[in-house]
Amino acid sequence: MLLLIAATSLETRALRQQMQLDPASAEQSYRGQTAAGHETCLLHTGMGPASTAISLTRALERVRPAAVLMVGCGGSYPGSGLDTGALALASEEIFGDLGTITPEGFLPLENMAIPATPPPVQRILLQSELLQATSELLARAAKTDAKQFRCGPFVTVSTCSGTPRLSAELEKRTAGICESMEGASAAQACACYQVPFLELRGISNPTGSRDPAQWDIEHGSATAQWGLTQILDNWSMLETCLCNN
């Protein structure tokens, strides 16, 4: 079974219609099958890192999926080269604002020298044969459909970078290409349960601005769902990578 997750129902509208997913409960979850017959469950986790962690952990306590596939929209950092409507795939997830502000600047939690067991998690690497195969698949599909695509680090924050200064600071600190409020929590939960994880985001806006004219959530969400459809349509090929990880 594949567990598909998104923060909101807006980010899965086309997917639910295309796959004719049926509501499974009052918990914003749906069940169905891909065209190739792979069983799927779709879960809306709610926005933000805490809601995502709680919802996904509850799901992983009940079922053990072959993989968790996260879909949604996100903001691009200035140096990413990604325009609104582009597709991005996470190579790692970073908790971008987990730490403290000091007179010298931001100090990440992992560098605060606080004795802790287990140790704090700031970055979750997602490199795997599955990620490599997925990146190659999406690059080919994007080229065919004349879409922008890039694989790189994603940044998760509780406070989005709505000013140019904060956007530039987070990009410099993390080398991230895409910002959201959920991905790192999902990546950490999947790492804890040893479940393969992929995260796709369609760019809905540039970070550093709250100008509504620069936002297109519908476009970003549609691109992300297009990318997820490419993965689901080719899952029989991609799942062979899981045997080698």
PDB file of C-alpha atoms in Angstrom:
ATOM      1  CA  MET A   1       0.000   0.000   0.000  1.00  0.00           C
ATOM      2  CA  LEU A   2       1.131   3.533  -0.815  1.00  0.00           C
ATOM      3  CA  LEU A   3       0.337   6.288   1.673  1.00  0.00           C
ATOM      4  CA  LEU A   4      -0.212   9.640  -0.035  1.00  0.00           C
ATOM      5  CA  ILE A   5      -0.186  12.690   2.209  1.00  0.00           C
ATOM      6  CA  ALA A   6      -0.879  16.399   1.793  1.00  0.00           C
ATOM      7  CA  ALA A   7      -1.539  19.223   4.198  1.00  0.00           C
ATOM      8  CA  THR A   8      -4.842  20.320   2.650  1.00  0.00           C
ATOM      9  CA  SER A   9      -7.586  19.013   0.390  1.00  0.00           C
ATOM     10  CA  LEU A  10      -6.877  21.791  -2.126  1.00  0.00           C
ATOM     11  CA  GLU A  11      -3.551  20.118  -2.843  1.00  0.00           C
ATOM     12  CA  THR A  12      -5.214  16.794  -3.792  1.00  0.00           C
ATOM     13  CA  ARG A  13      -8.416  17.858  -5.559  1.00  0.00           C
ATOM     14  CA  ALA A  14      -7.383  16.728  -9.046  1.00  0.00           C
ATOM     15  CA  LEU A  15      -5.827  13.542  -7.704  1.00  0.00           C
ATOM     16  CA  ARG A  16      -9.008  12.535  -5.862  1.00  0.00           C
ATOM     17  CA  GLN A  17     -11.098  13.135  -8.967  1.00  0.00           C
ATOM     18  CA  GLN A  18      -8.681  11.330 -11.275  1.00  0.00           C
ATOM     19  CA  MET A  19      -8.288   8.274  -9.039  1.00  0.00           C
ATOM     20  CA  GLN A  20     -11.923   8.285  -7.856  1.00  0.00           C
ATOM     21  CA  LEU A  21     -10.796   7.903  -4.261  1.00  0.00           C
ATOM     22  CA  ASP A  22     -13.515   7.099  -1.731  1.00  0.00           C
ATOM     23  CA  PRO A  23     -13.689   8.720   1.724  1.00  0.00           C
ATOM     24  CA  ALA A  24     -12.574   6.148   4.302  1.00  0.00           C
ATOM     25  CA  SER A  25     -13.477   7.983   7.491  1.00  0.00           C
ATOM     26  CA  ALA A  26     -14.155  11.350   9.017  1.00  0.00           C
ATOM     27  CA  GLU A  27     -10.393  11.871   9.404  1.00  0.00           C
ATOM     28  CA  GLN A  28      -9.839  13.284   5.925  1.00  0.00           C
ATOM     29  CA  SER A  29      -8.541   9.990   4.550  1.00  0.00           C
ATOM     30  CA  TYR A  30      -9.418   8.243   1.283  1.00  0.00           C
ATOM     31  CA  ARG A  31      -8.779   4.830  -0.221  1.00  0.00           C
ATOM     32  CA  GLY A  32      -8.470   3.617  -3.789  1.00  0.00           C
ATOM     33  CA  GLN A  33      -6.168   2.116  -6.394  1.00  0.00           C
ATOM     34  CA  THR A  34      -3.857   3.429  -9.077  1.00  0.00           C
ATOM     35  CA  ALA A  35      -4.509   2.550 -12.714  1.00  0.00           C
ATOM     36  CA  ALA A  36      -1.932  -0.237 -12.328  1.00  0.00           C
ATOM     37  CA  GLY A  37      -3.828  -1.663  -9.349  1.00  0.00           C
ATOM     38  CA  HIS A  38      -1.628  -0.459  -6.487  1.00  0.00           C
ATOM     39  CA  GLU A  39      -3.609   0.096  -3.303  1.00  0.00           C
ATOM     40  CA  THR A  40      -3.421   3.668  -2.020  1.00  0.00           C
ATOM     41  CA  CYS A  41      -4.516   5.614   1.012  1.00  0.00           C
ATOM     42  CA  LEU A  42      -4.637   9.421   0.952  1.00  0.00           C
ATOM     43  CA  LEU A  43      -4.383  11.399   4.180  1.00  0.00           C
ATOM     44  CA  HIS A  44      -4.791  15.137   4.760  1.00  0.00           C
ATOM     45  CA  THR A  45      -2.549  15.945   7.717  1.00  0.00           C
ATOM     46  CA  GLY A  46      -3.394  19.595   8.311  1.00  0.00           C
ATOM     47  CA  MET A  47      -0.992  22.511   7.994  1.00  0.00           C
ATOM     48  CA  GLY A  48       2.223  22.967   9.976  1.00  0.00           C
ATOM     49  CA  PRO A  49       4.891  20.648  11.398  1.00  0.00           C
ATOM     50  CA  ALA A  50       2.979  19.587  14.520  1.00  0.00           C
ATOM     51  CA  SER A  51      -0.228  18.565  12.715  1.00  0.00           C
ATOM     52  CA  THR A  52       1.801  16.714  10.117  1.00  0.00           C
ATOM     53  CA  ALA A  53       3.834  14.804  12.700  1.00  0.00           C
ATOM     54  CA  ILE A  54       0.757  13.824  14.714  1.00  0.00           C
ATOM     55  CA  SER A  55      -1.366  12.754  11.739  1.00  0.00           C
ATOM     56  CA  LEU A  56       1.379  10.792  10.008  1.00  0.00           C
ATOM     57  CA  THR A  57       2.563   9.085  13.203  1.00  0.00           C
ATOM     58  CA  ARG A  58      -0.996   7.953  13.962  1.00  0.00           C
ATOM     59  CA  ALA A  59      -1.234   6.522  10.434  1.00  0.00           C
ATOM     60  CA  LEU A  60       2.131   4.741  10.652  1.00  0.00           C
ATOM     61  CA  GLU A  61       1.101   3.148  13.941  1.00  0.00           C
ATOM     62  CA  ARG A  62      -1.864   1.564  12.134  1.00  0.00           C
ATOM     63  CA  VAL A  63      -0.373   0.581   8.769  1.00  0.00           C
ATOM     64  CA  ARG A  64       3.060  -0.021   7.289  1.00  0.00           C
ATOM     65  CA  PRO A  65       3.005   1.373   3.720  1.00  0.00           C
ATOM     66  CA  ALA A  66       5.527   0.500   1.036  1.00  0.00           C
ATOM     67  CA  ALA A  67       6.274   4.224   0.869  1.00  0.00           C
ATOM     68  CA  VAL A  68       4.931   7.618   1.901  1.00  0.00           C
ATOM     69  CA  LEU A  69       4.518  10.089  -0.955  1.00  0.00           C
ATOM     70  CA  MET A  70       3.998  13.717   0.069  1.00  0.00           C
ATOM     71  CA  VAL A  71       2.477  16.239  -2.331  1.00  0.00           C
ATOM     72  CA  GLY A  72       1.752  19.938  -1.995  1.00  0.00           C
ATOM     73  CA  CYS A  73       2.696  23.451  -2.990  1.00  0.00           C
ATOM     74  CA  GLY A  74       5.667  25.459  -1.782  1.00  0.00           C
ATOM     75  CA  GLY A  75       7.622  28.666  -2.157  1.00  0.00           C
ATOM     76  CA  SER A  76      10.829  28.914  -4.188  1.00  0.00           C
ATOM     77  CA  TYR A  77      13.974  30.609  -2.939  1.00  0.00           C
ATOM     78  CA  PRO A  78      15.482  33.390  -5.090  1.00  0.00           C
ATOM     79  CA  GLY A  79      18.507  31.413  -6.268  1.00  0.00           C
ATOM     80  CA  SER A  80      16.594  28.229  -7.085  1.00  0.00           C
ATOM     81  CA  GLY A  81      15.704  29.273 -10.617  1.00  0.00           C
ATOM     82  CA  LEU A  82      12.215  27.839 -10.076  1.00  0.00           C
ATOM     83  CA  ASP A  83       9.261  29.838 -11.377  1.00  0.00           C
ATOM     84  CA  THR A  84       5.641  29.531 -10.269  1.00  0.00           C
ATOM     85  CA  GLY A  85       4.304  26.262 -11.677  1.00  0.00           C
ATOM     86  CA  ALA A  86       7.674  24.473 -11.536  1.00  0.00           C
ATOM     87  CA  LEU A  87       8.052  21.033  -9.941  1.00  0.00           C
ATOM     88  CA  ALA A  88      10.521  20.291  -7.136  1.00  0.00           C
ATOM     89  CA  LEU A  89      11.592  17.011  -5.507  1.00  0.00           C
ATOM     90  CA  ALA A  90      13.251  16.938  -2.080  1.00  0.00           C
ATOM     91  CA  SER A  91      16.768  15.485  -1.796  1.00  0.00           C
ATOM     92  CA  GLU A  92      16.792  16.294   1.926  1.00  0.00           C
ATOM     93  CA  GLU A  93      14.586  18.095   4.447  1.00  0.00           C
ATOM     94  CA  ILE A  94      15.789  20.779   6.836  1.00  0.00           C
ATOM     95  CA  PHE A  95      14.102  22.309   9.876  1.00  0.00           C
ATOM     96  CA  GLY A  96      14.968  25.860   8.882  1.00  0.00           C
ATOM     97  CA  ASP A  97      13.935  27.814  11.970  1.00  0.00           C
ATOM     98  CA  LEU A  98      14.525  25.228  14.698  1.00  0.00           C
ATOM     99  CA  GLY A  99      17.054  26.883  16.988  1.00  0.00           C
ATOM    100  CA  THR A 100      17.651  30.231  18.658  1.00  0.00           C
ATOM    101  CA  ILE A 101      18.481  33.800  17.681  1.00  0.00           C
ATOM    102  CA  THR A 102      21.757  35.084  19.148  1.00  0.00           C
ATOM    103  CA  PRO A 103      23.573  38.444  18.841  1.00  0.00           C
ATOM    104  CA  GLU A 104      25.701  36.758  16.161  1.00  0.00           C
ATOM    105  CA  GLY A 105      22.685  35.436  14.272  1.00  0.00           C
ATOM    106  CA  PHE A 106      20.724  32.183  14.069  1.00  0.00           C
ATOM    107  CA  LEU A 107      22.056  29.143  15.928  1.00  0.00           C
ATOM    108  CA  PRO A 108      20.567  25.792  14.804  1.00  0.00           C
ATOM    109  CA  LEU A 109      19.322  23.430  17.484  1.00  0.00           C
ATOM    110  CA  GLU A 110      21.900  20.834  16.451  1.00  0.00           C
ATOM    111  CA  ASN A 111      24.677  23.316  17.332  1.00  0.00           C
ATOM    112  CA  MET A 112      23.298  24.438  20.698  1.00  0.00           C
ATOM    113  CA  ALA A 113      25.264  21.805  22.664  1.00  0.00           C
ATOM    114  CA  ILE A 114      22.243  20.727  24.693  1.00  0.00           C
ATOM    115  CA  PRO A 115      22.684  17.138  25.973  1.00  0.00           C
ATOM    116  CA  ALA A 116      19.772  15.162  24.579  1.00  0.00           C
ATOM    117  CA  THR A 117      18.875  11.545  23.938  1.00  0.00           C
ATOM    118  CA  PRO A 118      17.893  11.008  21.234  1.00  0.00           C
ATOM    119  CA  PRO A 119      19.982  13.802  19.687  1.00  0.00           C
ATOM    120  CA  PRO A 120      18.158  16.674  17.955  1.00  0.00           C
ATOM    121  CA  VAL A 121      17.309  16.270  14.279  1.00  0.00           C
ATOM    122  CA  GLN A 122      17.881  19.279  12.007  1.00  0.00           C
ATOM    123  CA  ARG A 123      18.356  17.601   8.618  1.00  0.00           C
ATOM    124  CA  ILE A 124      16.926  14.406   7.159  1.00  0.00           C
ATOM    125  CA  LEU A 125      18.795  13.095   4.122  1.00  0.00           C
ATOM    126  CA  LEU A 126      16.557  11.449   1.551  1.00  0.00           C
ATOM    127  CA  GLN A 127      19.195  10.113  -0.844  1.00  0.00           C
ATOM    128  CA  SER A 128      18.332   6.620  -2.074  1.00  0.00           C
ATOM    129  CA  GLU A 129      18.058   4.591  -5.236  1.00  0.00           C
ATOM    130  CA  LEU A 130      14.316   5.335  -5.166  1.00  0.00           C
ATOM    131  CA  LEU A 131      14.976   9.086  -5.092  1.00  0.00           C
ATOM    132  CA  GLN A 132      17.474   8.849  -7.941  1.00  0.00           C
ATOM    133  CA  ALA A 133      15.095   6.841 -10.124  1.00  0.00           C
ATOM    134  CA  THR A 134      12.211   9.187  -9.304  1.00  0.00           C
ATOM    135  CA  SER A 135      14.300  12.256 -10.128  1.00  0.00           C
ATOM    136  CA  GLU A 136      15.287  10.802 -13.493  1.00  0.00           C
ATOM    137  CA  LEU A 137      11.670   9.854 -14.240  1.00  0.00           C
ATOM    138  CA  LEU A 138      10.365  13.331 -13.408  1.00  0.00           C
ATOM    139  CA  ALA A 139      13.153  15.050 -15.339  1.00  0.00           C
ATOM    140  CA  ARG A 140      12.185  13.106 -18.467  1.00  0.00           C
ATOM    141  CA  ALA A 141       8.465  13.749 -17.984  1.00  0.00           C
ATOM    142  CA  ALA A 142       9.019  17.448 -17.301  1.00  0.00           C
ATOM    143  CA  LYS A 143      11.122  17.809 -20.435  1.00  0.00           C
ATOM    144  CA  THR A 144       8.417  16.143 -22.509  1.00  0.00           C
ATOM    145  CA  ASP A 145       5.723  18.427 -21.055  1.00  0.00           C
ATOM    146  CA  ALA A 146       7.918  21.558 -21.102  1.00  0.00           C
ATOM    147  CA  LYS A 147       7.838  21.933 -17.313  1.00  0.00           C
ATOM    148  CA  GLN A 148      10.582  23.175 -15.013  1.00  0.00           C
ATOM    149  CA  PHE A 149      11.947  20.527 -12.652  1.00  0.00           C
ATOM    150  CA  ARG A 150      14.661  20.437 -10.018  1.00  0.00           C
ATOM    151  CA  CYS A 151      15.689  18.089  -7.223  1.00  0.00           C
ATOM    152  CA  GLY A 152      17.295  19.688  -4.162  1.00  0.00           C
ATOM    153  CA  PRO A 153      17.072  20.532  -0.443  1.00  0.00           C
ATOM    154  CA  PHE A 154      13.699  21.559   1.003  1.00  0.00           C
ATOM    155  CA  VAL A 155      13.266  23.762   4.075  1.00  0.00           C
ATOM    156  CA  THR A 156      10.464  23.425   6.636  1.00  0.00           C
ATOM    157  CA  VAL A 157       9.536  26.411   8.788  1.00  0.00           C
ATOM    158  CA  SER A 158       6.856  27.396  11.263  1.00  0.00           C
ATOM    159  CA  THR A 159       7.085  31.028  10.152  1.00  0.00           C
ATOM    160  CA  CYS A 160       7.215  31.429   6.378  1.00  0.00           C
ATOM    161  CA  SER A 161       9.727  33.850   4.878  1.00  0.00           C
ATOM    162  CA  GLY A 162       7.437  36.645   3.753  1.00  0.00           C
ATOM    163  CA  THR A 163      10.182  39.273   3.546  1.00  0.00           C
ATOM    164  CA  PRO A 164      13.178  39.420   1.179  1.00  0.00           C
ATOM    165  CA  ARG A 165      15.565  39.535   4.136  1.00  0.00           C
ATOM    166  CA  LEU A 166      14.287  36.349   5.780  1.00  0.00           C
ATOM    167  CA  SER A 167      14.059  34.568   2.432  1.00  0.00           C
ATOM    168  CA  ALA A 168      17.671  35.389   1.618  1.00  0.00           C
ATOM    169  CA  GLU A 169      18.801  34.402   5.117  1.00  0.00           C
ATOM    170  CA  LEU A 170      17.132  30.981   5.002  1.00  0.00           C
ATOM    171  CA  GLU A 171      18.412  30.279   1.512  1.00  0.00           C
ATOM    172  CA  LYS A 172      21.981  31.189   2.492  1.00  0.00           C
ATOM    173  CA  ARG A 173      21.814  29.125   5.670  1.00  0.00           C
ATOM    174  CA  THR A 174      20.321  25.990   4.119  1.00  0.00           C
ATOM    175  CA  ALA A 175      21.036  26.114   0.355  1.00  0.00           C
ATOM    176  CA  GLY A 176      17.365  25.181   0.031  1.00  0.00           C
ATOM    177  CA  ILE A 177      15.349  25.468  -3.157  1.00  0.00           C
ATOM    178  CA  CYS A 178      11.811  25.171  -1.755  1.00  0.00           C
ATOM    179  CA  GLU A 179      10.057  26.144   1.493  1.00  0.00           C
ATOM    180  CA  SER A 180       7.012  24.642   3.177  1.00  0.00           C
ATOM    181  CA  MET A 181       5.582  24.114   6.660  1.00  0.00           C
ATOM    182  CA  GLU A 182       5.321  20.306   6.760  1.00  0.00           C
ATOM    183  CA  GLY A 183       7.972  18.313   4.909  1.00  0.00           C
ATOM    184  CA  ALA A 184      10.675  17.842   7.538  1.00  0.00           C
ATOM    185  CA  SER A 185       8.173  16.541  10.084  1.00  0.00           C
ATOM    186  CA  ALA A 186       6.969  13.917   7.617  1.00  0.00           C
ATOM    187  CA  ALA A 187      10.530  12.998   6.646  1.00  0.00           C
ATOM    188  CA  GLN A 188      11.554  12.580  10.294  1.00  0.00           C
ATOM    189  CA  ALA A 189       8.536  10.399  11.074  1.00  0.00           C
ATOM    190  CA  CYS A 190       9.231   8.177   8.076  1.00  0.00           C
ATOM    191  CA  ALA A 191      12.912   7.887   9.034  1.00  0.00           C
ATOM    192  CA  CYS A 192      11.853   6.840  12.548  1.00  0.00           C
ATOM    193  CA  TYR A 193       9.559   4.125  11.173  1.00  0.00           C
ATOM    194  CA  GLN A 194      12.024   3.193   8.389  1.00  0.00           C
ATOM    195  CA  VAL A 195       9.478   3.872   5.659  1.00  0.00           C
ATOM    196  CA  PRO A 196      10.682   5.215   2.279  1.00  0.00           C
ATOM    197  CA  PHE A 197       9.658   8.843   1.740  1.00  0.00           C
ATOM    198  CA  LEU A 198       9.349  11.083  -1.311  1.00  0.00           C
ATOM    199  CA  GLU A 199       8.235  14.723  -1.267  1.00  0.00           C
ATOM    200  CA  LEU A 200       6.982  16.616  -4.312  1.00  0.00           C
ATOM    201  CA  ARG A 201       6.014  20.281  -4.398  1.00  0.00           C
ATOM    202  CA  GLY A 202       4.703  22.527  -7.100  1.00  0.00           C
ATOM    203  CA  ILE A 203       5.915  26.107  -6.785  1.00  0.00           C
ATOM    204  CA  SER A 204       2.992  28.390  -5.948  1.00  0.00           C
ATOM    205  CA  ASN A 205       4.960  31.546  -5.153  1.00  0.00           C
ATOM    206  CA  PRO A 206       8.402  33.021  -4.612  1.00  0.00           C
ATOM    207  CA  THR A 207       9.469  33.310  -0.990  1.00  0.00           C
ATOM    208  CA  GLY A 208      10.139  36.791   0.331  1.00  0.00           C
ATOM    209  CA  SER A 209       6.848  38.348  -0.771  1.00  0.00           C
ATOM    210  CA  ARG A 210       3.227  38.451   0.376  1.00  0.00           C
ATOM    211  CA  ASP A 211       2.051  40.096  -2.838  1.00  0.00           C
ATOM    212  CA  PRO A 212      -1.089  38.178  -3.951  1.00  0.00           C
ATOM    213  CA  ALA A 213      -0.204  38.904  -7.572  1.00  0.00           C
ATOM    214  CA  GLN A 214       2.823  36.609  -7.227  1.00  0.00           C
ATOM    215  CA  TRP A 215       0.868  33.703  -5.753  1.00  0.00           C
ATOM    216  CA  ASP A 216      -0.892  30.910  -7.655  1.00  0.00           C
ATOM    217  CA  ILE A 217      -1.715  28.073  -5.271  1.00  0.00           C
ATOM    218  CA  GLU A 218      -3.955  26.346  -7.813  1.00  0.00           C
ATOM    219  CA  HIS A 219      -1.112  26.208 -10.350  1.00  0.00           C
ATOM    220  CA  GLY A 220       1.418  24.980  -7.815  1.00  0.00           C
ATOM    221  CA  SER A 221      -0.957  22.319  -6.504  1.00  0.00           C
ATOM    222  CA  ALA A 222      -1.809  21.153 -10.022  1.00  0.00           C
ATOM    223  CA  THR A 223       1.872  20.762 -10.903  1.00  0.00           C
ATOM    224  CA  ALA A 224       2.572  18.741  -7.762  1.00  0.00           C
ATOM    225  CA  GLN A 225      -0.345  16.415  -8.499  1.00  0.00           C
ATOM    226  CA  TRP A 226       0.868  16.040 -12.089  1.00  0.00           C
ATOM    227  CA  GLY A 227       4.239  14.961 -10.732  1.00  0.00           C
ATOM    228  CA  LEU A 228       2.682  12.501  -8.293  1.00  0.00           C
ATOM    229  CA  THR A 229       0.648  10.997 -11.134  1.00  0.00           C
ATOM    230  CA  GLN A 230       3.888  10.323 -13.032  1.00  0.00           C
ATOM    231  CA  ILE A 231       5.207   8.458  -9.982  1.00  0.00           C
ATOM    232  CA  LEU A 232       2.020   6.448  -9.471  1.00  0.00           C
ATOM    233  CA  ASP A 233       1.800   5.515 -13.160  1.00  0.00           C
ATOM    234  CA  ASN A 234       5.364   4.188 -12.997  1.00  0.00           C
ATOM    235  CA  TRP A 235       5.326   2.710  -9.510  1.00  0.00           C
ATOM    236  CA  SER A 236       5.803  -0.860 -10.711  1.00  0.00           C
ATOM    237  CA  MET A 237       9.213   0.197 -12.022  1.00  0.00           C
ATOM    238  CA  LEU A 238      10.095   2.478  -9.109  1.00  0.00           C
ATOM    239  CA  GLU A 239       9.235  -0.033  -6.381  1.00  0.00           C
ATOM    240  CA  THR A 240      12.002  -2.338  -7.587  1.00  0.00           C
ATOM    241  CA  CYS A 241      14.404   0.225  -6.105  1.00  0.00           C
ATOM    242  CA  LEU A 242      13.070  -0.513  -2.615  1.00  0.00           C
ATOM    243  CA  CYS A 243      14.611  -3.973  -2.663  1.00  0.00           C
ATOM    244  CA  ASN A 244      18.065  -2.418  -3.067  1.00  0.00           C
ATOM    245  CA  ASN A 245      17.868   0.260  -0.333  1.00  0.00           C
TER     246      ASN A 245
END
